[in-house]
PDB file of C-alpha atoms in Angstrom:
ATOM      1  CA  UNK A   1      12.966 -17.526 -18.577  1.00  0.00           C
ATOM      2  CA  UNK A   2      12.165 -16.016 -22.027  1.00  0.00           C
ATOM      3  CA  UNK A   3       9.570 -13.629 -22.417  1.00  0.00           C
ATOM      4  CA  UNK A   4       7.416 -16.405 -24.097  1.00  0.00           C
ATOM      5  CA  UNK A   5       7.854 -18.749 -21.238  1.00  0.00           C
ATOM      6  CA  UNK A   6       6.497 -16.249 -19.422  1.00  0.00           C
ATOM      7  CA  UNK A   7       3.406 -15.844 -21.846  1.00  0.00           C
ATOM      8  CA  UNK A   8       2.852 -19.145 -21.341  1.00  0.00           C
ATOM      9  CA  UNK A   9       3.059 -19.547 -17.723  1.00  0.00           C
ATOM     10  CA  UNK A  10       0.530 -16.388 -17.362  1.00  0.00           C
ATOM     11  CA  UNK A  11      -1.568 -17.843 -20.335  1.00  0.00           C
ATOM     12  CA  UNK A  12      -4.012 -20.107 -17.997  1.00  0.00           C
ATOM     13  CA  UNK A  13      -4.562 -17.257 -15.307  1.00  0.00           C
ATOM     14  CA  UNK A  14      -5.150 -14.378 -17.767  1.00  0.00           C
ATOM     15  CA  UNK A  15      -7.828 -16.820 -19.863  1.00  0.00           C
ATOM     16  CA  UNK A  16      -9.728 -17.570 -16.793  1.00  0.00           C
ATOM     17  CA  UNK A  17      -9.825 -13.714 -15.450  1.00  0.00           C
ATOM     18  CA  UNK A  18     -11.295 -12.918 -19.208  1.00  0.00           C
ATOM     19  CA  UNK A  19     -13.678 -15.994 -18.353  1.00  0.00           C
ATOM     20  CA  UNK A  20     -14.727 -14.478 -15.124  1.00  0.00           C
ATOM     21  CA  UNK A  21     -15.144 -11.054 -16.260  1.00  0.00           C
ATOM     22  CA  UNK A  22     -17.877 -12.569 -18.813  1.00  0.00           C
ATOM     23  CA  UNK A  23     -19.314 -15.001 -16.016  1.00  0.00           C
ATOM     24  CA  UNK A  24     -18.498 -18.201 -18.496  1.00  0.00           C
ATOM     25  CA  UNK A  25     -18.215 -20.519 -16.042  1.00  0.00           C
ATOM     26  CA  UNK A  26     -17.455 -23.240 -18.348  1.00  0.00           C
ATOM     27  CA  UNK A  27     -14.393 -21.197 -20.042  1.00  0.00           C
ATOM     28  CA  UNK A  28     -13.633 -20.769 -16.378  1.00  0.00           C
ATOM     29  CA  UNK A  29     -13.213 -23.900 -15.281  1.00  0.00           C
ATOM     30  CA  UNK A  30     -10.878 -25.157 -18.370  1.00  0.00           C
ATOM     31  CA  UNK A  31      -8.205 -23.273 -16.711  1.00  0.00           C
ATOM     32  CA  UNK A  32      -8.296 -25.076 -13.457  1.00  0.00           C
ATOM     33  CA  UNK A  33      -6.988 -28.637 -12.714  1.00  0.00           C
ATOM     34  CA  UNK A  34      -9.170 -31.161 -11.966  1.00  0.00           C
ATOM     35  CA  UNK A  35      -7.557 -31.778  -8.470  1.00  0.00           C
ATOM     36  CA  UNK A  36      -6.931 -27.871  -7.842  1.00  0.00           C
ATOM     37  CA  UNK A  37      -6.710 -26.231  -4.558  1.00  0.00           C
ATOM     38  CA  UNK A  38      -8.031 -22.770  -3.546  1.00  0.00           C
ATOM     39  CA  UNK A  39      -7.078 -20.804  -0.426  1.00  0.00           C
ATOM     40  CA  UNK A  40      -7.523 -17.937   1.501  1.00  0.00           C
ATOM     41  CA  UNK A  41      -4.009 -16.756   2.013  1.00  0.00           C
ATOM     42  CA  UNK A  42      -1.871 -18.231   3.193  1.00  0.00           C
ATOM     43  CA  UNK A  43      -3.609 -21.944   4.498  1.00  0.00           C
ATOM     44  CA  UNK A  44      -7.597 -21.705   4.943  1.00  0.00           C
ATOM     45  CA  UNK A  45      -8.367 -24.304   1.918  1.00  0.00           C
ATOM     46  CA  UNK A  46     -11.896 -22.798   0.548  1.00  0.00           C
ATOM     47  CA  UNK A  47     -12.373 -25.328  -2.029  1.00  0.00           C
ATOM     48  CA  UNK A  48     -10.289 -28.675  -3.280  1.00  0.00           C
ATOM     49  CA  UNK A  49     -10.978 -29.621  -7.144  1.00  0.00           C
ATOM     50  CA  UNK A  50     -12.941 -28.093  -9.891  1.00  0.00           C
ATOM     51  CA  UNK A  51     -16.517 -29.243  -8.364  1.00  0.00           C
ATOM     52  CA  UNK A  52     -15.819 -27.425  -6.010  1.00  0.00           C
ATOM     53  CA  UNK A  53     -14.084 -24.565  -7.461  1.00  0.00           C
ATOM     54  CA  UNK A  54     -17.323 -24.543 -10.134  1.00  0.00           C
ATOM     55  CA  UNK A  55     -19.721 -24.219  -6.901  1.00  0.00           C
ATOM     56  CA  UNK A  56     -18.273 -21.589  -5.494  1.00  0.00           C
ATOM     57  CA  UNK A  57     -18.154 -19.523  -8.433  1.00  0.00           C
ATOM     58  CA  UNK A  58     -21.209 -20.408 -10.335  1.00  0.00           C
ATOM     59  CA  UNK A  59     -22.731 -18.319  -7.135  1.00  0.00           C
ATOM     60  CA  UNK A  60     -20.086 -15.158  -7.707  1.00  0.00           C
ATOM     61  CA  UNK A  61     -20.511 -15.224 -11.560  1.00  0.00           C
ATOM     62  CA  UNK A  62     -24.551 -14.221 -10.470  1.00  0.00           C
ATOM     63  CA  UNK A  63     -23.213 -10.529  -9.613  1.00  0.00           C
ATOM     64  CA  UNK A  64     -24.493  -8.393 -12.508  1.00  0.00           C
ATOM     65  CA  UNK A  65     -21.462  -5.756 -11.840  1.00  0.00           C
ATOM     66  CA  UNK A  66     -17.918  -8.335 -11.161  1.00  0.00           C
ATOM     67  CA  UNK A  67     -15.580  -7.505 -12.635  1.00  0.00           C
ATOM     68  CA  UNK A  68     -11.845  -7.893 -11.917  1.00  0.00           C
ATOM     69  CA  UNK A  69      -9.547  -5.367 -13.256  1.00  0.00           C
ATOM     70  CA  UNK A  70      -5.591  -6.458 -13.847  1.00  0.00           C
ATOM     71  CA  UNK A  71      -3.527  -3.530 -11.863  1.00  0.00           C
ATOM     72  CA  UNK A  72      -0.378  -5.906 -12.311  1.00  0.00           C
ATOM     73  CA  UNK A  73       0.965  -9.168 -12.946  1.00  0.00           C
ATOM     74  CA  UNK A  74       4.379 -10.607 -12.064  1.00  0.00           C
ATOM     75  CA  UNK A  75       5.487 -14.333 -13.009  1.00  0.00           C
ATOM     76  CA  UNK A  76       8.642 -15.812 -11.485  1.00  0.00           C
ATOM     77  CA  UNK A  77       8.755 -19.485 -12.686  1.00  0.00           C
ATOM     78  CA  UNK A  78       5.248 -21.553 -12.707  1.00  0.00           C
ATOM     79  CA  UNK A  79       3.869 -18.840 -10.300  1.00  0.00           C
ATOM     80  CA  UNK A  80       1.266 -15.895 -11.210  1.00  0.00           C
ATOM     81  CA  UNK A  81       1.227 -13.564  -8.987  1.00  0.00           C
ATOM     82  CA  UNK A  82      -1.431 -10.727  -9.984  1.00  0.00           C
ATOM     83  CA  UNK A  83      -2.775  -7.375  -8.123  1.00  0.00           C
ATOM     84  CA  UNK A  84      -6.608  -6.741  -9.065  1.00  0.00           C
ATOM     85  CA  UNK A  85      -8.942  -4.197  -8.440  1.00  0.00           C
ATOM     86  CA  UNK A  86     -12.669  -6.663  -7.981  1.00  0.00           C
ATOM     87  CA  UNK A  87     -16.047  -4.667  -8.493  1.00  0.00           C
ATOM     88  CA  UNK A  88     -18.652  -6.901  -6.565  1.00  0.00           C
ATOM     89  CA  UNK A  89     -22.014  -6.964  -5.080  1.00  0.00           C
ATOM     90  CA  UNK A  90     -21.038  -7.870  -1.277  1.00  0.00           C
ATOM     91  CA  UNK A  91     -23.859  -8.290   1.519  1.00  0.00           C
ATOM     92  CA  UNK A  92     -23.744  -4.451   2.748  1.00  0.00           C
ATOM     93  CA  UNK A  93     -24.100  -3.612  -1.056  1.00  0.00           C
ATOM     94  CA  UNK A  94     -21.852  -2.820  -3.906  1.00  0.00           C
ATOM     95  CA  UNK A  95     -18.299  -1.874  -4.213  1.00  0.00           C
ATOM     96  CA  UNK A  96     -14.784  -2.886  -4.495  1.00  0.00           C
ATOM     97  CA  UNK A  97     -11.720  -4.506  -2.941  1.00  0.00           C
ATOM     98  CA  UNK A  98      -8.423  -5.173  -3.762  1.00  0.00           C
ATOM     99  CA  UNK A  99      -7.183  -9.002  -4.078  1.00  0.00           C
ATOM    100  CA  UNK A 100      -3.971  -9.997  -4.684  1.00  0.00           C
ATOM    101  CA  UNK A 101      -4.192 -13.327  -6.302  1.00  0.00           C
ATOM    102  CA  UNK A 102      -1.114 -16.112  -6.458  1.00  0.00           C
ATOM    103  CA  UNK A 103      -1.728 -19.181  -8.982  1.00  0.00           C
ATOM    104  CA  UNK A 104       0.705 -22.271  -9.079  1.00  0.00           C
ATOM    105  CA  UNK A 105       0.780 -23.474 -12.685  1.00  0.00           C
ATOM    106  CA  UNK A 106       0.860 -27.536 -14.099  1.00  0.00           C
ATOM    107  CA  UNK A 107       0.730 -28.180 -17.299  1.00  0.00           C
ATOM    108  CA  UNK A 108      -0.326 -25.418 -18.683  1.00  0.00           C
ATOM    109  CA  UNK A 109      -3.337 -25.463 -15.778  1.00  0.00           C
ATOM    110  CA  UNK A 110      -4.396 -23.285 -12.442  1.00  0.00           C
ATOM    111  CA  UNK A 111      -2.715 -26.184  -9.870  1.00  0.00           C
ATOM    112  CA  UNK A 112      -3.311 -23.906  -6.646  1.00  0.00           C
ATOM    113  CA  UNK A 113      -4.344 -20.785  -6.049  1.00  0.00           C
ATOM    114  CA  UNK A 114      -3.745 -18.560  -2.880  1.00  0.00           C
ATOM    115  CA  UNK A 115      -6.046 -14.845  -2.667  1.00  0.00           C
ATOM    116  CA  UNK A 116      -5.363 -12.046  -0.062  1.00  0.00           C
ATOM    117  CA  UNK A 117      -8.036 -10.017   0.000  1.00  0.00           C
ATOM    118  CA  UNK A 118      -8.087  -6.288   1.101  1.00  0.00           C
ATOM    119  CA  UNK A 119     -10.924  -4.433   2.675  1.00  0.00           C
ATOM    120  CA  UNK A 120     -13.970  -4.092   1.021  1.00  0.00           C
ATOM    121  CA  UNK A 121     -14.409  -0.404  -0.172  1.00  0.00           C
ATOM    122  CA  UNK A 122     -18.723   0.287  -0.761  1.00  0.00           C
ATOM    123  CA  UNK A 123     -19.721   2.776  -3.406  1.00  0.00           C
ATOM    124  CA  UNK A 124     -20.148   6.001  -1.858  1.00  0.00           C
ATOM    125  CA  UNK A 125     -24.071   6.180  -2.600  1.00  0.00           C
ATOM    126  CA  UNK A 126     -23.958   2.997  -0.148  1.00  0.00           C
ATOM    127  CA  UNK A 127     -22.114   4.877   2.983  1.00  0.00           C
TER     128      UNK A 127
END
């Protein structure tokens, strides 16, 4: 692949994380399929198509402080795979956790996605 094939498959996952950095949920949903899938690594589905998707996130995009920050970003054929850094209000209070995040691109949309997510880490005020 050529580095703008690559571009192009990564295009659709870096637009939505600039989407849900500014809690747009409508810019964040053009970047999803309409029949997508959405998993907790590697097979608990969490949410099948964009209704779905939309719910789940309308909730998230509520946080005043998430934030996902791009560590790194690796694209072998139609897959994204990208290590982020997620600033988020959890129940216990507010912090951060590492989430590696795997997207399966289709025409030049977010087909599946798979997350792995680490351990939340609280803000040491919070401890």
């Amino acid at each position: 692949m050529t580095d703008i094939d690559l571009a192009e498959t990564a295009y659709p996952v870096q637009m939505q994380l600039e989407a849900y950095n500014a809690r747009d949920i409508e810019s964040f949903m053009q970047w999803w399929a309409a029949d997508c899938a959405y998993y907790a690594f590697p097979d608990t589905q969490l949410a099948h198509g964009a209704d779905e998707i939309r719910a789940r996130h309308v909730e998230r995009f509520k946080e005043p402080n998430l934030f996902g920050k791009l560590l790194y970003r690796s694209v072998i054929g139609n897959v994204v795979v990208d290590h982020e850094t997620v600033r988020r209000t959890f129940p216990e209070g507010t912090g951060e956790v590492d989430v590696i995040c795997i997207y399966e691109i289709a025409d030049g949309k977010i087909a599946k996605a798979w997350f792995k997510v680490g351990t939340p880490r609280l803000d040491q005020a919070q401890r």
